[in-house]
CSV table of C-alpha atoms in Angstrom, one decimal:
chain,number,residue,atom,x,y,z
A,4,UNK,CA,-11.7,11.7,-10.8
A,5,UNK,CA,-10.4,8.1,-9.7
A,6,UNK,CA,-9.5,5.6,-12.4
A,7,UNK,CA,-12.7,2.9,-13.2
A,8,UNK,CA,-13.1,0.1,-11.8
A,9,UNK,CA,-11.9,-3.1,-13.2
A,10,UNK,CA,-14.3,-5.2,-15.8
A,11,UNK,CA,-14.8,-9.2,-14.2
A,12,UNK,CA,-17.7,-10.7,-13.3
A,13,UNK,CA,-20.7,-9.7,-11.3
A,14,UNK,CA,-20.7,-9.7,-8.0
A,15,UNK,CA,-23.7,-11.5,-6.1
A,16,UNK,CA,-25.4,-9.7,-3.7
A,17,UNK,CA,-25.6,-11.9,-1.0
A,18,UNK,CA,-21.3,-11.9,-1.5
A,19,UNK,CA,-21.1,-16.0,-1.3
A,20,UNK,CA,-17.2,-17.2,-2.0
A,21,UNK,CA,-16.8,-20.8,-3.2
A,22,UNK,CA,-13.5,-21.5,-1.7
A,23,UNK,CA,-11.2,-24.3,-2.5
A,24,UNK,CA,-9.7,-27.2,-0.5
A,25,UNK,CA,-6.5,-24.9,1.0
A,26,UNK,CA,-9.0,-21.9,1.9
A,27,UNK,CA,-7.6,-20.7,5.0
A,28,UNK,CA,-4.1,-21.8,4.8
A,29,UNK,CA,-1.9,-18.3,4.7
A,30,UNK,CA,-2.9,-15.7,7.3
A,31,UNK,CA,-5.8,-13.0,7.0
A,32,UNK,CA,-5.5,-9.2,7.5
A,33,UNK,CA,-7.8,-6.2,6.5
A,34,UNK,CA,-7.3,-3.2,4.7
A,35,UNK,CA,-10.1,-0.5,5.5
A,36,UNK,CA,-9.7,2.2,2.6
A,37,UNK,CA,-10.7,5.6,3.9
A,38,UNK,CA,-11.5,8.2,0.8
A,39,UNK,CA,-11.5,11.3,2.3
A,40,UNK,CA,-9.1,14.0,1.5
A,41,UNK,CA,-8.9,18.1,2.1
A,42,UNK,CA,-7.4,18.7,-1.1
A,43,UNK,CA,-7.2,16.6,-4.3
A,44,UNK,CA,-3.6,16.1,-5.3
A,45,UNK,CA,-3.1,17.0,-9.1
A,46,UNK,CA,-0.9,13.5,-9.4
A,47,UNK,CA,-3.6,11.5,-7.3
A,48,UNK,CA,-5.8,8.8,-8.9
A,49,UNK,CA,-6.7,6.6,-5.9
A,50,UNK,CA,-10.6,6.6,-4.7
A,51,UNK,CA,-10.8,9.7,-2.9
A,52,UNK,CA,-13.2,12.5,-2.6
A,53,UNK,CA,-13.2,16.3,-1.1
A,54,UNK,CA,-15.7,17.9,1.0
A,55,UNK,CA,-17.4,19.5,-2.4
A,56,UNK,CA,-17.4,15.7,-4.4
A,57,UNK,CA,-19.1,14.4,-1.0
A,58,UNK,CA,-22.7,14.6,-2.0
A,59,UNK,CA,-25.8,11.8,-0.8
A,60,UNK,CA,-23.3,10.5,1.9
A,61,UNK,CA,-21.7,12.2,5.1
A,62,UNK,CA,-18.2,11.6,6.6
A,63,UNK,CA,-18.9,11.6,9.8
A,64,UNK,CA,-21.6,8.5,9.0
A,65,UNK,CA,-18.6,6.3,7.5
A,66,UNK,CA,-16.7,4.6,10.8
A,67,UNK,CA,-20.5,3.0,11.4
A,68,UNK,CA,-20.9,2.2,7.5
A,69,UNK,CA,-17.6,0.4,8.0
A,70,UNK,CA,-18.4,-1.5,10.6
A,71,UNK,CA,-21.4,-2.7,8.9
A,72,UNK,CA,-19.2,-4.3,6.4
A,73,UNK,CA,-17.3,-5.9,9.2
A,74,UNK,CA,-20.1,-7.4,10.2
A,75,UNK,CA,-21.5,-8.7,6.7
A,76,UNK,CA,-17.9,-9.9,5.9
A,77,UNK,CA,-17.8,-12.6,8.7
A,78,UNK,CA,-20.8,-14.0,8.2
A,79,UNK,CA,-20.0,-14.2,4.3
A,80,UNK,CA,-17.2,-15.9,5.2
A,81,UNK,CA,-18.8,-18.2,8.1
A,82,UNK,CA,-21.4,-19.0,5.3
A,83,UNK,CA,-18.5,-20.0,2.8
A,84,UNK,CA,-17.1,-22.4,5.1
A,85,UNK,CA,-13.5,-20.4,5.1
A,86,UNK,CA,-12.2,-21.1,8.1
A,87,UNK,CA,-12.0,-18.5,10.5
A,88,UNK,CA,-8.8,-16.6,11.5
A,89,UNK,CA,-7.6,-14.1,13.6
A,90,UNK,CA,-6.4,-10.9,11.9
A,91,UNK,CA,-2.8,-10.6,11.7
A,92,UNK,CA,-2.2,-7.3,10.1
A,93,UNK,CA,-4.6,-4.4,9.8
A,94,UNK,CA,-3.9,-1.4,7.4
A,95,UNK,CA,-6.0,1.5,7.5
A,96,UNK,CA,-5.1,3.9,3.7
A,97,UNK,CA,-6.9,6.4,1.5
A,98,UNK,CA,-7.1,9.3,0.9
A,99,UNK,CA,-6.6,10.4,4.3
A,100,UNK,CA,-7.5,7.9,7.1
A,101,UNK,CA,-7.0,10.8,9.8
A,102,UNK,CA,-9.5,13.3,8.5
A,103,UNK,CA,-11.5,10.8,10.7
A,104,UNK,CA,-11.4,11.6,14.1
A,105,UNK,CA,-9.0,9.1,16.0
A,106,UNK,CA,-12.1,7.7,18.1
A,107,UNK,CA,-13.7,6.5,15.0
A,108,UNK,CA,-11.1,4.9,13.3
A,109,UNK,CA,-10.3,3.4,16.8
A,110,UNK,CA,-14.1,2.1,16.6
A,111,UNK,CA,-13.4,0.2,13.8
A,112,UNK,CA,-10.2,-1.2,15.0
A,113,UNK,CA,-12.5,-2.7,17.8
A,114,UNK,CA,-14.6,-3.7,15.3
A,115,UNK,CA,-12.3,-5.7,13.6
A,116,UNK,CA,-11.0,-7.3,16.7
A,117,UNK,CA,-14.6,-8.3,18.2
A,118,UNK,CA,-15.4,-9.7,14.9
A,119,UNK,CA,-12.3,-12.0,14.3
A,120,UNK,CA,-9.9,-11.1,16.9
A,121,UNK,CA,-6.7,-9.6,16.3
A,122,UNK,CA,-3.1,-11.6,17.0
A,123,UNK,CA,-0.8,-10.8,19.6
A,124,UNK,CA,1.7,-8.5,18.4
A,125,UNK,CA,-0.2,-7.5,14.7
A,126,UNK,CA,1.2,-4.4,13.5
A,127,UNK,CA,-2.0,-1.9,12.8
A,128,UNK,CA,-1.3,1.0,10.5
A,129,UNK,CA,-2.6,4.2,9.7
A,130,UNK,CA,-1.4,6.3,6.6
A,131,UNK,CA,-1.8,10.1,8.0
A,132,UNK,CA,-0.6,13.4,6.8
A,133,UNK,CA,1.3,15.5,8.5
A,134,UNK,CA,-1.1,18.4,8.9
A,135,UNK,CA,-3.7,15.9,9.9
A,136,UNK,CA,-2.6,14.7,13.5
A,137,UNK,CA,-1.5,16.1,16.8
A,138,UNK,CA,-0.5,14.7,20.1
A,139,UNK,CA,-3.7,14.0,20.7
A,140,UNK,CA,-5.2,12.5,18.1
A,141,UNK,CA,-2.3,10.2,18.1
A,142,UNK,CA,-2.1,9.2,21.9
A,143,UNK,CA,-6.1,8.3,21.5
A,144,UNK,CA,-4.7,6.0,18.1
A,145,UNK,CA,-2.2,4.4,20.6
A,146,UNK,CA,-4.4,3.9,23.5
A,147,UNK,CA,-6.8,2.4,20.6
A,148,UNK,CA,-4.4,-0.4,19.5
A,149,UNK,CA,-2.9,1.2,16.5
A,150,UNK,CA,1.3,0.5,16.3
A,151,UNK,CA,2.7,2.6,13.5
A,152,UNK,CA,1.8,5.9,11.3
A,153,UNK,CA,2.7,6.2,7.8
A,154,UNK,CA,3.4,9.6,7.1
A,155,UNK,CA,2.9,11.1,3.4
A,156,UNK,CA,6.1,13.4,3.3
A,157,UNK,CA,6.4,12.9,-0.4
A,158,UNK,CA,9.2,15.6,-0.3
A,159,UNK,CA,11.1,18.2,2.2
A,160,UNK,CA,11.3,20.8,-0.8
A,161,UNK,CA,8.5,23.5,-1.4
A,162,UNK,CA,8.5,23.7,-4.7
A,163,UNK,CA,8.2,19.9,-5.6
A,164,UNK,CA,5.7,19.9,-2.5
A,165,UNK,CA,3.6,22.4,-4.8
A,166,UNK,CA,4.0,20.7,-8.0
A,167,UNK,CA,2.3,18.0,-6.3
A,168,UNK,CA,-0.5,20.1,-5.0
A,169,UNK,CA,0.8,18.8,-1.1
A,170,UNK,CA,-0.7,21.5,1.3
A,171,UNK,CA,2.1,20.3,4.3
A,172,UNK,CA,4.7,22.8,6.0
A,173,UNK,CA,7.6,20.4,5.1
A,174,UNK,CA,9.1,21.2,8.5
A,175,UNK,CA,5.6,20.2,10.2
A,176,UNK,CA,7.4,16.4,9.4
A,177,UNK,CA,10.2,16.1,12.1
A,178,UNK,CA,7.3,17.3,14.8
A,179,UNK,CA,4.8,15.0,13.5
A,180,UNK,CA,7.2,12.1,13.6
A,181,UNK,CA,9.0,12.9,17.1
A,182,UNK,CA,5.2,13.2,18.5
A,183,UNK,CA,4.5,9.6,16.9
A,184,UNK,CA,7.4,8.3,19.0
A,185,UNK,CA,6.5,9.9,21.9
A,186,UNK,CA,3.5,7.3,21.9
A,187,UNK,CA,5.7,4.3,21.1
A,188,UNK,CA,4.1,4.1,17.4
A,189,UNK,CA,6.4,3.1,14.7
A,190,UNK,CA,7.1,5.6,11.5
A,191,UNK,CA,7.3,5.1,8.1
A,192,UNK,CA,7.8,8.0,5.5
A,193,UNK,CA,6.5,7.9,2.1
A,194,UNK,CA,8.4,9.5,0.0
A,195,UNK,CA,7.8,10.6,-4.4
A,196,UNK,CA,10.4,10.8,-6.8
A,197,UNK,CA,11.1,12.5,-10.1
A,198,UNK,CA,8.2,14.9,-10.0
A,199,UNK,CA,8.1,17.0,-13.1
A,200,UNK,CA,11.1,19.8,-12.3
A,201,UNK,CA,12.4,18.2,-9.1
A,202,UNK,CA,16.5,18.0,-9.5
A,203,UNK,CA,18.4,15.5,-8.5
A,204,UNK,CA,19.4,17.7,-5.1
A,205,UNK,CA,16.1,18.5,-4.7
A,206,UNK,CA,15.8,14.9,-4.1
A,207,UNK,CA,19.0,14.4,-2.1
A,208,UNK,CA,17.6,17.5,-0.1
A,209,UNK,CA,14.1,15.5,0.8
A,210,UNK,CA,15.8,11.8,1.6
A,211,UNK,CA,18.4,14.0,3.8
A,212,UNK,CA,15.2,15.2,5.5
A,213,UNK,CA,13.8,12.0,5.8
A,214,UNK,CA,16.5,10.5,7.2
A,215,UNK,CA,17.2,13.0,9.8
A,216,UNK,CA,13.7,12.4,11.1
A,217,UNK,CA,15.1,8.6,12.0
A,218,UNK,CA,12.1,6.9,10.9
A,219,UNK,CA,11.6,3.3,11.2
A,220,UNK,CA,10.7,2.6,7.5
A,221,UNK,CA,11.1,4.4,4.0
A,222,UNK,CA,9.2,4.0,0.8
A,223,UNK,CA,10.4,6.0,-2.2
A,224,UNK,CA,8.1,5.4,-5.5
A,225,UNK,CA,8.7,6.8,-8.8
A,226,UNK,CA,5.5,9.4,-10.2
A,227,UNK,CA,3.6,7.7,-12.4
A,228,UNK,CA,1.9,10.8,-14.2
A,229,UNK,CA,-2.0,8.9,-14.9
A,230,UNK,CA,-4.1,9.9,-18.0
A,231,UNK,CA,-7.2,11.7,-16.4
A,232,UNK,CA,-5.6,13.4,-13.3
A,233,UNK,CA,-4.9,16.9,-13.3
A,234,UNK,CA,-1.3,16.5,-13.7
A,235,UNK,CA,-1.3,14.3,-16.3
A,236,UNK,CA,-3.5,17.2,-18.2
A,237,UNK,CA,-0.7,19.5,-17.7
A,238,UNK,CA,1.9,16.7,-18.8
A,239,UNK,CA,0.0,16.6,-22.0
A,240,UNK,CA,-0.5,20.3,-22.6
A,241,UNK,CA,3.3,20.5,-22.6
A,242,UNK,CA,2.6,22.9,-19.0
A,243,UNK,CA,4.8,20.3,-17.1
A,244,UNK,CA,8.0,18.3,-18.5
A,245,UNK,CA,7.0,14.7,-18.0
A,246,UNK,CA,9.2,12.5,-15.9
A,247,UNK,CA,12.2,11.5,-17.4
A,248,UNK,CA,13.2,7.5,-17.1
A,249,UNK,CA,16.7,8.3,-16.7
A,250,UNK,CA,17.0,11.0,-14.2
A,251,UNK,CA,14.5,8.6,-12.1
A,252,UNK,CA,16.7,5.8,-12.2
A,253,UNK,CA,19.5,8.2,-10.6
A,254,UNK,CA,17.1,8.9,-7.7
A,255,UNK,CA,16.5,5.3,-7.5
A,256,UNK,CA,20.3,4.3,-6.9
A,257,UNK,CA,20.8,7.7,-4.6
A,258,UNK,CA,18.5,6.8,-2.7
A,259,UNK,CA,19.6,3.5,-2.2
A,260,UNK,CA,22.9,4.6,-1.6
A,261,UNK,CA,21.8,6.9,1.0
A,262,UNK,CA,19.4,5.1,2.9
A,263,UNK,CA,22.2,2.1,2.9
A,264,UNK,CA,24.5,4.2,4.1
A,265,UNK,CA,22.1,5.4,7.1
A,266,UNK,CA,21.0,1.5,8.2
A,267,UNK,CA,18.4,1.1,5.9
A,268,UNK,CA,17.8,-2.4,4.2
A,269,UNK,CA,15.8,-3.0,1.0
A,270,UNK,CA,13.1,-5.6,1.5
A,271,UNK,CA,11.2,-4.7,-1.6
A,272,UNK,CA,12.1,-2.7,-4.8
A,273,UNK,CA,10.6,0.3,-3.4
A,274,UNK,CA,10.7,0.4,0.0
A,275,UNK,CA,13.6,0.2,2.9
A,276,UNK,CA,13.2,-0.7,6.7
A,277,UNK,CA,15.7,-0.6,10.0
A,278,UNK,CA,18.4,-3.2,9.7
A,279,UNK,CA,18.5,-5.6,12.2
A,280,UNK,CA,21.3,-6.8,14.0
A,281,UNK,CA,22.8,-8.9,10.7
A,282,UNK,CA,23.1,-6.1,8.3
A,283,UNK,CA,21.1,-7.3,6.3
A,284,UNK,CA,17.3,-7.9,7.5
A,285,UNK,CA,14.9,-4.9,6.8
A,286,UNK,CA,13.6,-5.5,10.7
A,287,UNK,CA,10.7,-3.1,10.5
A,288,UNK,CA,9.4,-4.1,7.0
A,289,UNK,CA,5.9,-3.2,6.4
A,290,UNK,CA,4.2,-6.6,7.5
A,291,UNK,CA,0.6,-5.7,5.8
A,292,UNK,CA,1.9,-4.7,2.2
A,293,UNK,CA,4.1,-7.7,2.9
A,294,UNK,CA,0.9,-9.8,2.8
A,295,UNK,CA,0.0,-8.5,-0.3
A,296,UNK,CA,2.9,-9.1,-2.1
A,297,UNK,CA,3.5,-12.8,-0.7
A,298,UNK,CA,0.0,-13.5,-1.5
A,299,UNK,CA,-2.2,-13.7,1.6
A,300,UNK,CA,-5.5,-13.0,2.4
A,301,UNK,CA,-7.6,-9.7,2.9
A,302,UNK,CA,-10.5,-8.1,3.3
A,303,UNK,CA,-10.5,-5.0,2.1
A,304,UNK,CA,-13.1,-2.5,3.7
A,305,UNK,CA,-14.8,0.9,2.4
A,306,UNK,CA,-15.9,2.3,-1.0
A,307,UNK,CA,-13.5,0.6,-4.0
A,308,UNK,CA,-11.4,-1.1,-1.6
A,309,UNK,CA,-10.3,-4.6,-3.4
A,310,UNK,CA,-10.3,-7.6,-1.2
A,311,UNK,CA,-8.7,-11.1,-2.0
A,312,UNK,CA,-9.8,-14.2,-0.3
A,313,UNK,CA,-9.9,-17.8,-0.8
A,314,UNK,CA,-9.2,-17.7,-4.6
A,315,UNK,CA,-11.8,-15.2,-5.4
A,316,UNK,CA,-10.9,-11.5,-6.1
A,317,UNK,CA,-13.1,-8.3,-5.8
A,318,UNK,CA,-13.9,-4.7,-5.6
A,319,UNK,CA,-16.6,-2.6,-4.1
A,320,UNK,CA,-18.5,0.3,-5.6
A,321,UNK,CA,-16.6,3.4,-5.8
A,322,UNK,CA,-18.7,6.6,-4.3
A,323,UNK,CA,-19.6,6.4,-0.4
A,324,UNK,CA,-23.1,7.2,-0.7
A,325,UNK,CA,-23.6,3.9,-3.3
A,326,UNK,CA,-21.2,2.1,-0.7
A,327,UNK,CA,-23.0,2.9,2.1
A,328,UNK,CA,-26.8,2.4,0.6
A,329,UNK,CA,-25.2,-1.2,-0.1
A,330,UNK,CA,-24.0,-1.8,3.8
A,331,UNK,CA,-27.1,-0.1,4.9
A,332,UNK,CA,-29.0,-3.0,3.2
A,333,UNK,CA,-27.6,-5.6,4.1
A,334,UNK,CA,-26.2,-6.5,0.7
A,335,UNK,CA,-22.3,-7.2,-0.4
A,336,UNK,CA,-21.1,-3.7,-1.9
A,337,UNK,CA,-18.4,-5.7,-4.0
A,338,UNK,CA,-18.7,-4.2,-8.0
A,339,UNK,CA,-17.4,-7.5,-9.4
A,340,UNK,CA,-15.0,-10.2,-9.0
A,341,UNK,CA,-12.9,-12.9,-10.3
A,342,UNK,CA,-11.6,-16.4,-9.7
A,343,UNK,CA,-8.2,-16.5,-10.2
A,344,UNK,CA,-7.1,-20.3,-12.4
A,345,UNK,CA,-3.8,-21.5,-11.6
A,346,UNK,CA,-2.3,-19.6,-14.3
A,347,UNK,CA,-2.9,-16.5,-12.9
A,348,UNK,CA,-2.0,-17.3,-9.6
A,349,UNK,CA,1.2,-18.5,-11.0
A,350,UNK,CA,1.8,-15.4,-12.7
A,351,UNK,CA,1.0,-13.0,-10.1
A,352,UNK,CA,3.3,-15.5,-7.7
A,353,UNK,CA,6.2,-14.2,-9.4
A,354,UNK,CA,5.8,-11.0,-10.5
A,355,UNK,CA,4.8,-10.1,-6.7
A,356,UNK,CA,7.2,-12.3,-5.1
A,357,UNK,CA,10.6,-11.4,-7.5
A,358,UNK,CA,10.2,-8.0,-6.0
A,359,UNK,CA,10.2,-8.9,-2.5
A,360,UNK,CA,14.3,-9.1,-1.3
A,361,UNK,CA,14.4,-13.4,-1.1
A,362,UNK,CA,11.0,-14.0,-1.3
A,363,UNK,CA,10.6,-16.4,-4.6
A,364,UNK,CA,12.5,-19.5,-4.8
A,365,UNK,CA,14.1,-20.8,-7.6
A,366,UNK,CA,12.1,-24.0,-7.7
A,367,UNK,CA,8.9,-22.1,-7.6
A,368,UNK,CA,9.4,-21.1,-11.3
A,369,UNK,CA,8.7,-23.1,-14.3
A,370,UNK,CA,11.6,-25.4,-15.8
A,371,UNK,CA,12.0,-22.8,-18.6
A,372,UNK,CA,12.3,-19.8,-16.5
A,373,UNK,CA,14.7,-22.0,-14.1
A,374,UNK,CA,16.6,-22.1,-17.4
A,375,UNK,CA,16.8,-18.1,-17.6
A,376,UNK,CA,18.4,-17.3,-14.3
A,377,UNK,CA,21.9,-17.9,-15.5
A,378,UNK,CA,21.5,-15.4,-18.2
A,379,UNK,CA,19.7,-12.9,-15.5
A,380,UNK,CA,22.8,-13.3,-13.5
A,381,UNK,CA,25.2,-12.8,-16.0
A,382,UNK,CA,23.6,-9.5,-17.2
A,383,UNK,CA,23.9,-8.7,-13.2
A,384,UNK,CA,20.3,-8.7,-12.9
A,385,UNK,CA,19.6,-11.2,-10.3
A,386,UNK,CA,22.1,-11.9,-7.5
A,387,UNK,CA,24.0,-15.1,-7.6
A,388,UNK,CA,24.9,-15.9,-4.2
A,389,UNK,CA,20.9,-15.8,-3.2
A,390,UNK,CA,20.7,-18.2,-6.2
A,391,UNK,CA,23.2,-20.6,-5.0
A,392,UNK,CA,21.0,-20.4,-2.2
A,393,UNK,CA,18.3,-21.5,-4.2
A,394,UNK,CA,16.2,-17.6,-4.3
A,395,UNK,CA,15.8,-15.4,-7.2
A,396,UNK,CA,16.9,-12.3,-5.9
A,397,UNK,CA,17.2,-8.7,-7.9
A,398,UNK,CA,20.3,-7.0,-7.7
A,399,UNK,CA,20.0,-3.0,-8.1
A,400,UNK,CA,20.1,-3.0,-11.6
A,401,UNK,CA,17.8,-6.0,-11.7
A,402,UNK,CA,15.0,-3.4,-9.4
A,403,UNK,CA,15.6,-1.1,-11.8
A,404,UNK,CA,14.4,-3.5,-14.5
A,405,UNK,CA,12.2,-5.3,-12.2
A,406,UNK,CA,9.3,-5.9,-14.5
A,407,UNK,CA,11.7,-6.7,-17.3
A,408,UNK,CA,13.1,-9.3,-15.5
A,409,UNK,CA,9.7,-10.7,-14.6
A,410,UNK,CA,8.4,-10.6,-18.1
A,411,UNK,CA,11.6,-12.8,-19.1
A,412,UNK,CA,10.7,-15.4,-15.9
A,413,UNK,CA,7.4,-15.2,-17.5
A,414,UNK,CA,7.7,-16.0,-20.9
């Protein structure tokens, strides 16, 4: 089952925010969290549930239980005094967002826009697998005001596919993605590396894939094997080799190498977008998990979706049918929260922003970690023409030791 929630504070019912004097200042999206899956993936510990977990809730209720936290959410936020924006990215991830039928996650795309209204030009995203949309489905997510599908590939070889428990014809992918395009939506493939027995051609074989596909955008993330999951049960019966650190940093710089080589840029340490027509600017970079990482605003909708607003953080309840009696009443379905002090706003500045390709500056760190780029650099950590620009910028190495180098910027 899904990792527990976080321990913070309570959350009150009526889901009040006490805001401070910049509330409203970066831009506001929403992330609507969809836990539904066919299968349970033996590596997976995100909120999801199957058909046989489903019990004192139905799926085909949730678009409307949604939309009742639409509702709710503006006027917690009217009451707050935050001032009201228009959305600017929405991201719809799970689970499965597409064992939905399109109409309904369309109806709560509309939602979202009569509620706050959605900018000109937002990018809209749903994740989808590739055994769960047709031409169909898609043209109605199109016609609905969605612009861009992220597709789980995870990998174009069978047996790393099964090691994972992914259900996917691998060759369903090129379809999937040329019938995305047809409708003018933007792709992304999501991509996992060093699953327990993959090779390093195995994973050469899968980016290969990938790349054939011409997608717009590529994440590639490392398996973490979590305690509770089936997988990680396997791990610790000695069934499965765990991951080994060193064979996953090879993946890493091959498929930096390859993507590179094909036009992709690196925005963020794991993921790679279209260059545009410098070189060197990841045009097509996720805008949404942008937003996270530079430290926006968002709702986040559904059952243990987190939201972040206004200096307050929180969480909702975990299982749909608790979600849903909370919607259904009228009452916040947050599980706690926190108010994050300047400390930990500082903290979570850098460790989010040092990952993003130019994001932090040099003078947002303190004096003492100002003090520790030089040796960063000379260990060929951070780049030093970005930091005669005045940004602290990874180098490949310096990804590979990404939280490394944050700890030493934070200490």
């Amino acid at each position: 089952m899904p990792s527990a929630l976080p321990i913070a504070d309570p959350a009150p019912s009526d889901g009040l925010l006490t805001p401070g004097p910049d509330a409203g200042a970066v831009p506001f999206g929403v992330y609507v969290h969809v836990p539904f899956c066919r299968v349970r993936c033996g590596y997976c510990d995100f909120n999801t549930y199957t058909a046989s977990e489903l019990r004192g809730v139905r799926r085909d209720d949730y678009a409307g239980h949604a939309v009742q936290e639409i509702r709710f959410a503006a006027e917690v936020l009217e009451r707050s005094g935050v001032p009201r924006r228009p959305v600017s990215t929405v991201f719809f991830g799970g689970g499965t967002p597409t064992m939905l039928p399109a109409a309904d996650l369309v109806m709560v795309l509309r939602a979202i826009d009569e509620t706050w209204g959605i900018v000109p030009g937002a990018e809209v995203t749903t994740e989808a697998n590739p055994d769960s949309v047709d031409a169909e489905s898609l043209r109605t997510l199109r016609e609905g005001g969605f612009t861009r599908v992220s597709y789980g590939m995870q990998s174009a070889v069978p047996h790393v596919l099964a090691t994972l428990d992914r259900t996917h014809d691998p060759e369903r992918v090129p379809l999937v993605v040329d019938l995305a395009k047809q409708q003018g939506l933007d792709v992304s493939l999501d991509l996992i590396y060093s699953t327990p027995g993959e090779s390093l051609d195995d994973w050469r074989t899968s980016l290969d894939a990938a790349i054939a596909c011409a997608p717009d955008h590529v994440s590639a993330y490392s398996l973490i094997v979590e305690e509770g999951t089936a997988m990680g049960r396997m791990v610790a019966r000695g069934e499965l080799p765990a991951p080994d650190d060193d064979l996953a940093a090879d993946m890493y710089e091959l498929a930096d190498d390859v993507l590179a080589a094909a036009g992709y840029a690196w925005y963020e340490v794991s993921n790679w977008a279209r260059q545009g027509a410098d070189g060197g600017t990841a045009e097509q970079a996720s805008r949404h998990n942008l937003s996270y990482w530079k430290g926006h605003d968002w709702w986040g909708v559904g059952p243990g979706a987190h939201s972040a607003v206004a200096g307050t953080r929180w969480w909702n309840v975990k299982h749909p049918a608790a979600y849903a009696n909370r919607v259904l009443a009228g009452e916040s379905p947050a599980a706690g929260r926190e108010t994050l002090d300047d400390e930990t706003r500082y903290v979570e500045r850098v460790l989010l922003a040092a990952r993003v390709r130019g994001e932090l500056a040099t003078s947002e760190l303190r004096r003492e970690a100002r003090g520790r780029v030089a040796g960063l650099i000379a260990r060929g950590l951070v780049d030093g023409s970005a930091a005669v620009r005045g940004r602290v910028e990874l180098t490949r190495q310096g990804r590979l030791l990404a939280d490394a180098v944050v700890r030493e910027l934070l200490d």
